[in-house]
Short mmCIF file of C-alpha atoms and ligand atoms in Angstrom, two decimals:
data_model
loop_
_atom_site.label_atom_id
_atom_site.label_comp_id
_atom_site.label_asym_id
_atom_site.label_seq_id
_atom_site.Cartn_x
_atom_site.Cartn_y
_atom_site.Cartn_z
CA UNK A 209 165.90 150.64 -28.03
CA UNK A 210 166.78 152.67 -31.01
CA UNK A 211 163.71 151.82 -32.73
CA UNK A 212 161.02 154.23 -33.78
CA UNK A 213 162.97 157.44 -34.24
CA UNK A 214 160.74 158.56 -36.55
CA UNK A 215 157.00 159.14 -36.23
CA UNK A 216 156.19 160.20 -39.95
CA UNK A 217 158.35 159.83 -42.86
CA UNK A 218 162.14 159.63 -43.92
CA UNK A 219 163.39 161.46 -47.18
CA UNK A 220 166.23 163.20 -49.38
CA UNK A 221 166.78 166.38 -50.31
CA UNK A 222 168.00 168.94 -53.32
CA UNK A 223 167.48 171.90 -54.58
CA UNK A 224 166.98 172.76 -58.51
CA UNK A 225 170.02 175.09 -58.97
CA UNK A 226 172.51 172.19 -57.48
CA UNK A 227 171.11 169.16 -59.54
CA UNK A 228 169.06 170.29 -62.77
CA UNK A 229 172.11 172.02 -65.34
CA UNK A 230 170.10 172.57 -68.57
CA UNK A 231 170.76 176.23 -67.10
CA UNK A 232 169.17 178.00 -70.49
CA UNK A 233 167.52 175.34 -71.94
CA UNK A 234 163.47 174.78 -72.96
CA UNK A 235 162.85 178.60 -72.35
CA UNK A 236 164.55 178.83 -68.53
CA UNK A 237 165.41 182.03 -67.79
CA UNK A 238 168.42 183.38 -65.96
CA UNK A 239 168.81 183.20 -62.24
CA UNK A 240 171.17 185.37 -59.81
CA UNK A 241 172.97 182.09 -59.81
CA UNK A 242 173.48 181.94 -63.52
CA UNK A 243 175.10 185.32 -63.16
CA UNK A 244 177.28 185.09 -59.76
CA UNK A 245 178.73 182.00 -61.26
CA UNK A 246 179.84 183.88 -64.37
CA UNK A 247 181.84 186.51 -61.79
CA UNK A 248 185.43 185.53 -61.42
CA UNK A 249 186.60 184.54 -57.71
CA UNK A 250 183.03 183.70 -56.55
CA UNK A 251 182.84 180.61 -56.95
CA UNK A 252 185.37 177.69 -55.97
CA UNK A 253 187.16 176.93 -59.44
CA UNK A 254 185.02 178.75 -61.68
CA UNK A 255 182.44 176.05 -60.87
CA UNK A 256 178.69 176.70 -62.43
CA UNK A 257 175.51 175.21 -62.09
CA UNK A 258 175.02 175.00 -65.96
CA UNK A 259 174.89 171.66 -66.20
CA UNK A 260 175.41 170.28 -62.54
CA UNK A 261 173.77 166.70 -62.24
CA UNK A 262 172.09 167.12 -65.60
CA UNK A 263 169.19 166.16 -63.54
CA UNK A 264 166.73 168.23 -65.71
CA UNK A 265 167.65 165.01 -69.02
CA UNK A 266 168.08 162.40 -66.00
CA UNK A 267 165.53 162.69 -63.76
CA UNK A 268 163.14 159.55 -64.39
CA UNK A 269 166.62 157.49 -63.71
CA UNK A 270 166.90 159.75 -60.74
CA UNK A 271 163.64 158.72 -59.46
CA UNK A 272 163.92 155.52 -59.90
CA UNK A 273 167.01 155.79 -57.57
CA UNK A 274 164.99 157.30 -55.26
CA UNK A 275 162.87 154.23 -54.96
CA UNK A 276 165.75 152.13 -54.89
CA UNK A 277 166.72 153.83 -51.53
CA UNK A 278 163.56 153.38 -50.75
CA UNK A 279 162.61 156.82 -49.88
CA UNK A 280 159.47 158.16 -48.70
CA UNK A 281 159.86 161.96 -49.50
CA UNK A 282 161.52 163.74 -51.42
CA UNK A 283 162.34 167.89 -51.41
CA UNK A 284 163.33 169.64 -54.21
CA UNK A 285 162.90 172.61 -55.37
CA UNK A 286 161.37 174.85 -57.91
CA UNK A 287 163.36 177.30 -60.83
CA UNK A 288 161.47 180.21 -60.53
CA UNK A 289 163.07 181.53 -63.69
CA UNK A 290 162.02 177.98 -65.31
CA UNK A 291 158.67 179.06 -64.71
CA UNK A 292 158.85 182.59 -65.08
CA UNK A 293 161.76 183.44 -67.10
CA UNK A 294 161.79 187.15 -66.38
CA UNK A 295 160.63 186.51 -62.99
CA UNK A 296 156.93 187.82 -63.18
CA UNK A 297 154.53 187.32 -66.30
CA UNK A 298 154.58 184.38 -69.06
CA UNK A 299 154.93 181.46 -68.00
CA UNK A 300 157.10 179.04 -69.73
CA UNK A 301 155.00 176.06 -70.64
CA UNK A 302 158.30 173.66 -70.81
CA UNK A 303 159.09 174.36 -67.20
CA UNK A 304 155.40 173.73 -66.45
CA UNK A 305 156.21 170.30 -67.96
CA UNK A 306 159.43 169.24 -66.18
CA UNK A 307 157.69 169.42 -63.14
CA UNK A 308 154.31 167.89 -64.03
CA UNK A 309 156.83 164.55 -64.98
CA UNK A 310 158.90 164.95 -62.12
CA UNK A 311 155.91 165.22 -59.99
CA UNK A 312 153.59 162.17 -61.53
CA UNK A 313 157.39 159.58 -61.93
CA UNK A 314 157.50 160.80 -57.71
CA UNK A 315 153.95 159.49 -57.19
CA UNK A 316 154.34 156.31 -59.41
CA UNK A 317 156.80 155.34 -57.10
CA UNK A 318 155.55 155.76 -54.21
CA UNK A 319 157.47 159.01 -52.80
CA UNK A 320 155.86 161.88 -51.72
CA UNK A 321 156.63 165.69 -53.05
CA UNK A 322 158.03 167.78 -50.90
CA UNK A 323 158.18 171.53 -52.81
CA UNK A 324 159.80 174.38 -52.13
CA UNK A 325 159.72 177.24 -53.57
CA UNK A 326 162.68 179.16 -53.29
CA UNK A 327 166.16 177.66 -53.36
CA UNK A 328 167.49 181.03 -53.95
CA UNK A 329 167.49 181.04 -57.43
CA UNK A 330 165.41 183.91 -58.05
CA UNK A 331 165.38 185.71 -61.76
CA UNK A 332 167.80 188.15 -62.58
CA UNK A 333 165.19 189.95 -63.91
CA UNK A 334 164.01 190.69 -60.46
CA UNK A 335 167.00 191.66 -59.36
CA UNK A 336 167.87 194.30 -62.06
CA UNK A 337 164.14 195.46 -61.72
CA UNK A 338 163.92 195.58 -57.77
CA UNK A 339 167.19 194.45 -56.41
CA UNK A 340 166.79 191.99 -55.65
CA UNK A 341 164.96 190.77 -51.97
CA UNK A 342 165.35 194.72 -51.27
CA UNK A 343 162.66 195.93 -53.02
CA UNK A 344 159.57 194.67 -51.61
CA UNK A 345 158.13 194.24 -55.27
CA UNK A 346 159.61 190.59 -55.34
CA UNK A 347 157.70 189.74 -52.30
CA UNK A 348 154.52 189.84 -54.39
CA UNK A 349 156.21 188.57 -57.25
CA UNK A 350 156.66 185.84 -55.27
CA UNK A 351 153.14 185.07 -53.93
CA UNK A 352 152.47 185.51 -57.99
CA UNK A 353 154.37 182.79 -59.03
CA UNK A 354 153.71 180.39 -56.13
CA UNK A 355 150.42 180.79 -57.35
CA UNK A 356 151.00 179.78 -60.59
CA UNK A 357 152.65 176.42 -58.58
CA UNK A 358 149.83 176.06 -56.37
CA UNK A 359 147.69 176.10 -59.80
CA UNK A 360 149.84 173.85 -61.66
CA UNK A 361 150.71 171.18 -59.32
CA UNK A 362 148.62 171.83 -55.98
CA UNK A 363 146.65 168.87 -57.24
CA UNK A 364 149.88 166.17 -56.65
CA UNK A 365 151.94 167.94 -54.48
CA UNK A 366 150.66 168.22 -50.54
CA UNK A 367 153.78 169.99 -49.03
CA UNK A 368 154.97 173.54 -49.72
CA UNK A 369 157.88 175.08 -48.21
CA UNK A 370 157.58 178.72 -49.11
CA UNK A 371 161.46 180.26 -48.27
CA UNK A 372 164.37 177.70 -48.28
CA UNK A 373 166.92 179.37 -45.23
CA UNK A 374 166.33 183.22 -45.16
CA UNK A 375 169.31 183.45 -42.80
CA UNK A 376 171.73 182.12 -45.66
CA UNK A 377 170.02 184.36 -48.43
CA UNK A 378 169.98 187.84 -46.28
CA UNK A 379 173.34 187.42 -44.32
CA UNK A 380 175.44 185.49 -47.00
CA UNK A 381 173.33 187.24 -50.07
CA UNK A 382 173.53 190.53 -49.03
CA UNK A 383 175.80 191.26 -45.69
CA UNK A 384 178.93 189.10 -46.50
CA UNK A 385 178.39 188.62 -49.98
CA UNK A 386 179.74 185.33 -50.51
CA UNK A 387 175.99 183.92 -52.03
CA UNK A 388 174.26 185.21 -54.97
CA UNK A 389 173.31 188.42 -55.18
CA UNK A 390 177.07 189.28 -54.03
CA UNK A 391 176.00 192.34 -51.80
CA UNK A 392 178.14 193.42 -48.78
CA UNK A 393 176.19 195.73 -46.29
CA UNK A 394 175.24 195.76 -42.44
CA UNK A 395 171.96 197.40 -43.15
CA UNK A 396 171.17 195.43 -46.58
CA UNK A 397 170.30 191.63 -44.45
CA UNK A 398 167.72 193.26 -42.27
CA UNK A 399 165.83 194.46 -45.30
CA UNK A 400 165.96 191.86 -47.47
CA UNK A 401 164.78 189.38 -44.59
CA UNK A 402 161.90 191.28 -43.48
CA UNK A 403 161.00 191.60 -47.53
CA UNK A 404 161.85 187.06 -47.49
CA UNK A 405 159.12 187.56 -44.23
CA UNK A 406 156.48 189.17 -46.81
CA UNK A 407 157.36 186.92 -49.63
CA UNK A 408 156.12 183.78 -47.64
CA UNK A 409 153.36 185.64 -45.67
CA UNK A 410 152.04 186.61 -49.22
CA UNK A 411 152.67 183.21 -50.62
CA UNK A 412 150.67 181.30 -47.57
CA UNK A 413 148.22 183.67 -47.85
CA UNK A 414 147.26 183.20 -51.50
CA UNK A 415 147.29 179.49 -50.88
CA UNK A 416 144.99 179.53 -47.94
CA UNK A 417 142.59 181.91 -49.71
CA UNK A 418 142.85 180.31 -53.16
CA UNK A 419 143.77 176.69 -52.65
CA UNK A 420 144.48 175.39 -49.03
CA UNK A 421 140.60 174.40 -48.53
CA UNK A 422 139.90 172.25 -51.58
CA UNK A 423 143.92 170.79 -52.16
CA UNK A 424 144.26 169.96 -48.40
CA UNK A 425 147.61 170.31 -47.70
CA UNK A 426 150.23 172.36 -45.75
CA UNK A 427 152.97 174.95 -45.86
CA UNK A 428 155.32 176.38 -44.16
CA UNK A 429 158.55 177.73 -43.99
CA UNK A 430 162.32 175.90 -43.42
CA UNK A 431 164.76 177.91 -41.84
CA UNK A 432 168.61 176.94 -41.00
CA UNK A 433 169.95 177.03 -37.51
CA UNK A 434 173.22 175.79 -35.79
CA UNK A 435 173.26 175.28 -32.05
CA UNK A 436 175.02 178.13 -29.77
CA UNK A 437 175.94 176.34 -26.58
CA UNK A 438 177.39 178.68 -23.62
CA UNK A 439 181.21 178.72 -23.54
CA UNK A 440 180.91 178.84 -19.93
CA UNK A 441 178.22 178.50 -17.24
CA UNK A 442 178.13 182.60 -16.84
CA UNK A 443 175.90 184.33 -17.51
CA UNK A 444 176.78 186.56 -20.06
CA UNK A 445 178.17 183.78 -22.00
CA UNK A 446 174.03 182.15 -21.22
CA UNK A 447 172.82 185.60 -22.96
CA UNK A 448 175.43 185.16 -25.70
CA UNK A 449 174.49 182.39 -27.00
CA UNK A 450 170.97 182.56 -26.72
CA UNK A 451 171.45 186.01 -28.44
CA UNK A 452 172.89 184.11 -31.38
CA UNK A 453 170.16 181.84 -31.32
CA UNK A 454 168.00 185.22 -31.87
CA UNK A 455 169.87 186.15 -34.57
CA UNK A 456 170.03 183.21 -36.34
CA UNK A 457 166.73 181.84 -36.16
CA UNK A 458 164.52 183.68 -34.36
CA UNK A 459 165.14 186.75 -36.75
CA UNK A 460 162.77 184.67 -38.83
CA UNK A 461 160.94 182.64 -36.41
CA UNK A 462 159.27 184.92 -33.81
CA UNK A 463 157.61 186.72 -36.25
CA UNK A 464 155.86 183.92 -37.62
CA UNK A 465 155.02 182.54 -33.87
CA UNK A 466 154.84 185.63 -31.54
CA UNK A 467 154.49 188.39 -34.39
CA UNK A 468 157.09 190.12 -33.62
CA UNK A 469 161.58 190.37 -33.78
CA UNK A 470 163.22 189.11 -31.09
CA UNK A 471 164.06 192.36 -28.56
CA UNK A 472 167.73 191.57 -28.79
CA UNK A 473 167.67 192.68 -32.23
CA UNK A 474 164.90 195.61 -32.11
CA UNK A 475 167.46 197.55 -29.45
CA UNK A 476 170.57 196.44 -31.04
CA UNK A 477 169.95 196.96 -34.48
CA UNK A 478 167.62 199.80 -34.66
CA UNK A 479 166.71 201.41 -37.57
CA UNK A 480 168.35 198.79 -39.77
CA UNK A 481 165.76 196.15 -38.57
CA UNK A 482 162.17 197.29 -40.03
CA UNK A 483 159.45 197.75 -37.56
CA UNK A 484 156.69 194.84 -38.22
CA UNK A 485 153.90 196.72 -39.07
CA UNK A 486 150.06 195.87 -38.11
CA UNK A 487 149.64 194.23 -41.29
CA UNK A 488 152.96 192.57 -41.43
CA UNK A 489 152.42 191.46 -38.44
CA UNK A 490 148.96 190.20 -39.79
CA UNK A 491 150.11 188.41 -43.16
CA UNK A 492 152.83 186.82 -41.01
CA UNK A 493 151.60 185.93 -37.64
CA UNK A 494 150.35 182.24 -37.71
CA UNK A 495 151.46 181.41 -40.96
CA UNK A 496 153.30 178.07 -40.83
CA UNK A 497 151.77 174.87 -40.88
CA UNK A 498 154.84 173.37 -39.67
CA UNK A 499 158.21 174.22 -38.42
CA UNK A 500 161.24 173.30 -41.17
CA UNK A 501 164.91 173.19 -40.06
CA UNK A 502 167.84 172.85 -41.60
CA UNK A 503 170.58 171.75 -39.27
CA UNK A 504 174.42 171.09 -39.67
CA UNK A 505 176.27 171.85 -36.40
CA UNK A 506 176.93 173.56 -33.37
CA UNK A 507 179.62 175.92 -32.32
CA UNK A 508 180.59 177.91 -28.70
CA UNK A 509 178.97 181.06 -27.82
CA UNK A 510 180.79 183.83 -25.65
CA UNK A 511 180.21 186.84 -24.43
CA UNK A 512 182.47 189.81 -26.57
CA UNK A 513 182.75 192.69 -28.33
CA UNK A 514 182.83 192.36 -31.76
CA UNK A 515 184.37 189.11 -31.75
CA UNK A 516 185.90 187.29 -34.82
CA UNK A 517 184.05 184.25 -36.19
CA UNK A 518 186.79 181.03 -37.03
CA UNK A 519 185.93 178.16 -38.05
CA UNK A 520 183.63 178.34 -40.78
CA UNK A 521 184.25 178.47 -44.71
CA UNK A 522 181.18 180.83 -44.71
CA UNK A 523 181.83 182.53 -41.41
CA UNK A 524 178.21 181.62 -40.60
CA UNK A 525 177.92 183.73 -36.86
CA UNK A 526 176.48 186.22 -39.45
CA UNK A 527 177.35 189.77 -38.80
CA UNK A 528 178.41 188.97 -35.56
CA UNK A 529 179.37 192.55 -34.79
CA UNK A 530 175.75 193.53 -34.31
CA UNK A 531 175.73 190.60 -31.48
CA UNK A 532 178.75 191.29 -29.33
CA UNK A 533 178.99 187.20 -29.53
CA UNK A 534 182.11 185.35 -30.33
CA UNK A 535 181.92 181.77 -31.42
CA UNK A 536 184.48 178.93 -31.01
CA UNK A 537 184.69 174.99 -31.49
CA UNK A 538 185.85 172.85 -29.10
CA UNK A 539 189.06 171.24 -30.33
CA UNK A 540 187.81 167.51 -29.30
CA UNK A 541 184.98 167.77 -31.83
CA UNK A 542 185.66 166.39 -35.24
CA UNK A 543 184.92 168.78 -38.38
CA UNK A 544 183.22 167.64 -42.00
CA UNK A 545 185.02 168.82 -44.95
CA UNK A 546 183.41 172.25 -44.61
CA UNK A 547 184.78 172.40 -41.36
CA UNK A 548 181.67 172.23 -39.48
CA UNK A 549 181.96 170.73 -35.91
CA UNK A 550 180.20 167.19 -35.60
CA UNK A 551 177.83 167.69 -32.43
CA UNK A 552 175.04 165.67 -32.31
CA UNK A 553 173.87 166.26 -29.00
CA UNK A 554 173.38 170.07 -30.37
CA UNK A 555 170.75 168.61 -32.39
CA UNK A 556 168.66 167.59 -29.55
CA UNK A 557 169.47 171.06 -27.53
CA UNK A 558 168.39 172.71 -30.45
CA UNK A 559 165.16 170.61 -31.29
CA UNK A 560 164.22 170.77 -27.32
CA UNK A 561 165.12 175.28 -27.55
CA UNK A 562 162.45 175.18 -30.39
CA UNK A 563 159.89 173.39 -28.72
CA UNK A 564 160.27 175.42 -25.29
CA UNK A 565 160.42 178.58 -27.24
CA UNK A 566 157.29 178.29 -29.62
CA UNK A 567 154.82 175.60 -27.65
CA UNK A 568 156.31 172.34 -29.60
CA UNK A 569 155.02 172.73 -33.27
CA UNK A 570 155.25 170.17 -35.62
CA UNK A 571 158.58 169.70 -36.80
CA UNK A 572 159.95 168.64 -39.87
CA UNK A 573 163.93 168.49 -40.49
CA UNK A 574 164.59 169.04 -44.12
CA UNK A 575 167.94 168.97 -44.38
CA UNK A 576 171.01 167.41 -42.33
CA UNK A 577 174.10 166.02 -43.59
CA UNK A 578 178.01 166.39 -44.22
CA UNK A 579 180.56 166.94 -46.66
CA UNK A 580 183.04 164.20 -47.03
CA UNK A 581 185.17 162.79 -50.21
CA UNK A 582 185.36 159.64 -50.18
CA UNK A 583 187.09 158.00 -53.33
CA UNK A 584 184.97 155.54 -55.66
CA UNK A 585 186.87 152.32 -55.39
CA UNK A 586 185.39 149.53 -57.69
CA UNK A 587 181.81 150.95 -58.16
CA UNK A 588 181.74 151.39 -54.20
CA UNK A 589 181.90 154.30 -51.79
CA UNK A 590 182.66 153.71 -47.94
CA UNK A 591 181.37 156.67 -46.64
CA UNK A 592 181.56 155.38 -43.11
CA UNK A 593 182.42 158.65 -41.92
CA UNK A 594 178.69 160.01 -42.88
CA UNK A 595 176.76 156.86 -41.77
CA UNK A 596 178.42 157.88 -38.52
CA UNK A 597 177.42 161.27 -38.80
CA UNK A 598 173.56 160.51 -39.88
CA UNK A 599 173.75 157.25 -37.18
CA UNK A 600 174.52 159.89 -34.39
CA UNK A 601 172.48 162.69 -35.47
CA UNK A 602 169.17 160.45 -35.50
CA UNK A 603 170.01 159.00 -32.17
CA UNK A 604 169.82 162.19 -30.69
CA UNK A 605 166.74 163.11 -32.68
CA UNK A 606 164.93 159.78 -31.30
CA UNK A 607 166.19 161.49 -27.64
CA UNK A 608 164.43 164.56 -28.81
CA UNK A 609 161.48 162.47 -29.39
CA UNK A 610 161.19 160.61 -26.67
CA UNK A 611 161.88 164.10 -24.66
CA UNK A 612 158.58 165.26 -25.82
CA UNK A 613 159.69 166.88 -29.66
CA UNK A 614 156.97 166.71 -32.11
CA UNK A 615 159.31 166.06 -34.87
CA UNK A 616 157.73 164.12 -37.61
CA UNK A 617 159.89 163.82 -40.43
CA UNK A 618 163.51 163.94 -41.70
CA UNK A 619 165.25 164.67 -44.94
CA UNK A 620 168.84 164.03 -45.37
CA UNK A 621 170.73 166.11 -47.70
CA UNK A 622 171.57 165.40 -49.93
CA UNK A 623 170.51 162.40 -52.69
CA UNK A 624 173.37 163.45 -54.95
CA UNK A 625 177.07 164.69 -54.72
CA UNK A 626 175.80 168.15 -56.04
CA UNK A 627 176.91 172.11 -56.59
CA UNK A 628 177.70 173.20 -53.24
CA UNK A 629 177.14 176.98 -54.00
CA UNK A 630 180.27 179.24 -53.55
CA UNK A 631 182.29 175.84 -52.79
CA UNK A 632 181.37 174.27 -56.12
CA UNK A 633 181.81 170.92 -57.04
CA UNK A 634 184.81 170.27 -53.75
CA UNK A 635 182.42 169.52 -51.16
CA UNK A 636 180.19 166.46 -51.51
CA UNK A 637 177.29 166.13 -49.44
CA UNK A 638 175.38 163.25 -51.46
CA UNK A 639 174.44 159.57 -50.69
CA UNK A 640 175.28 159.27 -53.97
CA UNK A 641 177.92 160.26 -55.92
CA UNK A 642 178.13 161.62 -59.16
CA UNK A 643 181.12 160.09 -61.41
CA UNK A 644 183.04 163.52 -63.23
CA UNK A 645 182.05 163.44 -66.88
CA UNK A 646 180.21 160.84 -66.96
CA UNK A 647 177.62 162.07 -64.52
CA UNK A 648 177.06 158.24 -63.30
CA UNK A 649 175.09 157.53 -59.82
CA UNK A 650 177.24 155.68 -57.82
CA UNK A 651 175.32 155.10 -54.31
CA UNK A 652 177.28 155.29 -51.34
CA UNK A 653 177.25 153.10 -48.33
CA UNK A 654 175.13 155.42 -46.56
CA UNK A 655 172.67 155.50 -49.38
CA UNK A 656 172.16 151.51 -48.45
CA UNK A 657 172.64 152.08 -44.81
CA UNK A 658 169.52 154.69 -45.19
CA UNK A 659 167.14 152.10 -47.35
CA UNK A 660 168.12 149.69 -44.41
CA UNK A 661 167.14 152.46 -41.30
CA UNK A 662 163.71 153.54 -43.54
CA UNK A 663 162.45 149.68 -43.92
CA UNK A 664 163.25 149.58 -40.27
CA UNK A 665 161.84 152.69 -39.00
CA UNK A 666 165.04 153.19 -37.03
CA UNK A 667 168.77 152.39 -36.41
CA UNK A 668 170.64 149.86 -36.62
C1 PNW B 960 172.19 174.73 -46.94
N1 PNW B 960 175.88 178.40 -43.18
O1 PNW B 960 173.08 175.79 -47.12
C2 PNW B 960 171.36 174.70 -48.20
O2 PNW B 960 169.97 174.68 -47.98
C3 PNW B 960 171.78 173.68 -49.18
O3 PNW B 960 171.44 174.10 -50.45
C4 PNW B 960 173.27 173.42 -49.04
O4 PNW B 960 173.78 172.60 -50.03
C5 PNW B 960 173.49 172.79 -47.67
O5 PNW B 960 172.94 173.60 -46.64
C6 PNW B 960 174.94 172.52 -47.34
O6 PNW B 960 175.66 173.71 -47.28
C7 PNW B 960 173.77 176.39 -46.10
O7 PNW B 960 176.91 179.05 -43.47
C8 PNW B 960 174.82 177.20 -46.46
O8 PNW B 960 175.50 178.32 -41.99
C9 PNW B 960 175.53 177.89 -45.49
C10 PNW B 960 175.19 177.72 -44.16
C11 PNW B 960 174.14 176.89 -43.80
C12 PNW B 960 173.43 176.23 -44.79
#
């Protein structure tokens, strides 16, 4: 009965910041990450990504781990500042390199590349030049350098993801300022995500001009989104929570499907949400292959003024004074070390919003999981906690499914115990963990518990 969740592939996930270290090594430039890190108080015991996983001097073991899970995909992402140190310009032949081996040791074994782009570390260089996602210069450094991807490894790799999460980057980046850049502002978000809108218009657009016809494959763009669910059966709590949904995801959504910002945010935000010109609307409109989503959890929407945001180590209702929505968790449902709720059946809600809301597009989830610390006890790790979480998670997916979803893949995140961002090294998401020091791979339960659900094509 639980059979067949998946139509299309199963895979795991990282990012470059979180896993590669060698942070100025073989001609990398610096990112915004580099530099937040180096800030005192940002960052969860003065954690850095300088080395992190030393993935960059392990990554043919790292692969071969992959296959040993027996995955099928596998995201990660792309330094920008490995390529182009200062952002824009020469390009750094070693970085070239990396990825060329990471690329052809993936296809060896059997897994297929799944690229994106932008992980958010973008150069410092861009950000001292243009500040940053606020100047709309970046956006076409962008498309320039995802050219010079396209170019390099368009050959191999089939699946682009453009943006990784412009929600996290513009709210937590530049309104809250717990994310590199660091900015706090209620105007600063709206900018930078309509500039993060440009970025990947202008990227898609050079590779379906350029590249799309004779390398065949696809791109899109993967955005994050929690489910809202109504507090109560009002009304106004109805509209509150599909209000957040607006904010959160259709901020970035609806102009890609319907050209346009969701009207709760043109008349509440006004002239700190930039009008969608005729050739935005152009370069953006249509310009998805697919539909990525990140997912982690769900959390009660209300009906309020101004209402606080608990809960959340990141405080992730966004700036939820510019949505008169206050969100909640229900006290029954059990919370992951970042103190996200575990709902699965928001999952399915969410997957079954997406598909009403923008005529069931392909879907591809490329990234759920949860942070727990378990202890390594004799070269073992019973994570049972996250086989739990993934077991109930893909039930509710296969619901989805069989509801009429067209989702066709699933990444979990993450492969490796990794650098959480502001949170640092506390909070491990990974299927495998990554022994202090040493930097050993110790696989988890769930890491075995996966390889047995992917030979299957479904649960157990
Ligand atoms: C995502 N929020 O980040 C990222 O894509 C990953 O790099 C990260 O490791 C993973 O999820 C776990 O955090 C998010 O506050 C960060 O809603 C913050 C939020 C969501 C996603």
């Amino acid at each position: 009965m639980k059979n067949d969740f998946r139509k299309n592939l199963s895979g795991g996930a990282t990012s470059a910041y979180q896993i590669e270290g060698a942070w100025n090594s073989d001609g990398k430039g610096p990112s915004i990450w580099d530099v937040f890190c180096m800030i005192p108080g940002k960052v969860h015991n003065g954690d850095t990504g300088a080395i992190a996983c030393d993935h960059y001097h392990r990554m043919a073991d790292d692969v071969a781990l992959m296959q040993q899970i027996g995955l099928q995909a596998y995201r990660f992402s792309i330094s920008w500042p490995r390529i182009l140190p200062a952002g824009r310009g020469a390009i750094n032949k070693q970085g070239i390199e990396f990825y060329n081996k990471l690329i052809d040791k993936l296809l060896e074994a059997g897994i297929e590349p799944w690229v994106t782009l932008y992980h958010w570390d973008l150069p410092a260089a861009l950000e001292f030049e243009h500040g940053g996602w606020l100047g709309e210069a970046t956006s076409d450094a962008f498309a320039d350098y995802a050219d010079v991807c396209f170019n390099h490894f368009g050959d191999r790799v089939k699946n682009w993801i453009t943006i990784n999460e412009a929600w996290v980057v513009a709210i937590l980046g530049y309104g809250l300022g717990v994310f590199a850049p660091g900015r706090v502002s209620n105007s600063a978000p709206y900018l930078a995500g309509h500039n993060l809108l440009k970025a990947h218009g202008k990227a898609v657009r050079r590779y379906r001009e350029k590249y799309q016809s004779t390398q065949k494959g696809q791109i899109g763009i993967t955005n994050n989104c929690d489910w809202r669910e109504p507090l109560t059966d009002s009304d106004a709590d109805k509209q509150a929570a599909t209000r957040a949904l607006e904010f959160f995801l259709a901020w970035f959504v609806d102009p890609i499907y319907k050209g346009d910002y969701p009207e709760s945010m043109k008349s509440r935000l006004g002239a700190r949400l930039p009008s969608i010109s005729a050739g935005d609307r152009e370069l953006i409109l249509g310009s998805s292959n697919f539909f990525g989503l990140n997912h982690y959890t769900a959390m009660f929407a209300a009906d309020a003024s101004g209402g606080a945001v608990p809960g959340n180590v990141y405080g992730n209702g966004g700036l939820s004074e510019d949505q008169d929505v206050s969100l909640s968790v229900s006290p029954d449902w059990k919370l992951t070390d970042m103190q996200w709720a575990i709902v699965p059946w928001g999952c399915r809600k969410l997957l079954e919003w997406i598909a009403a809301r923008y005529g069931n597009p392909p879907l591809y989830i490329t990234e759920n999981g949860c942070a727990f610390d378990d202890p390594v006890v004799n070269g073992t790790v019973q994570d049972t906690a996250r086989i739990a979480f993934f077991d109930s998670y893909l039930s509710e997916m296969h619901r989805a499914i069989q509801n009429g979803v067209d989702l066709r893949g699933y990444f979990i995140w993450s492969l490796l115990d990794n650098f959480e961002w502001a949170s640092g090294y506390s909070k491990k998401f990974g299927i495998t963990a990554v022994e202090p020091g040493t930097l050993r791979r110790i696989p988890k339960d769930s890491a075995w518990w996966y390889r047995k659900v992917i030979q299957k094509n479904g649960l157990m």
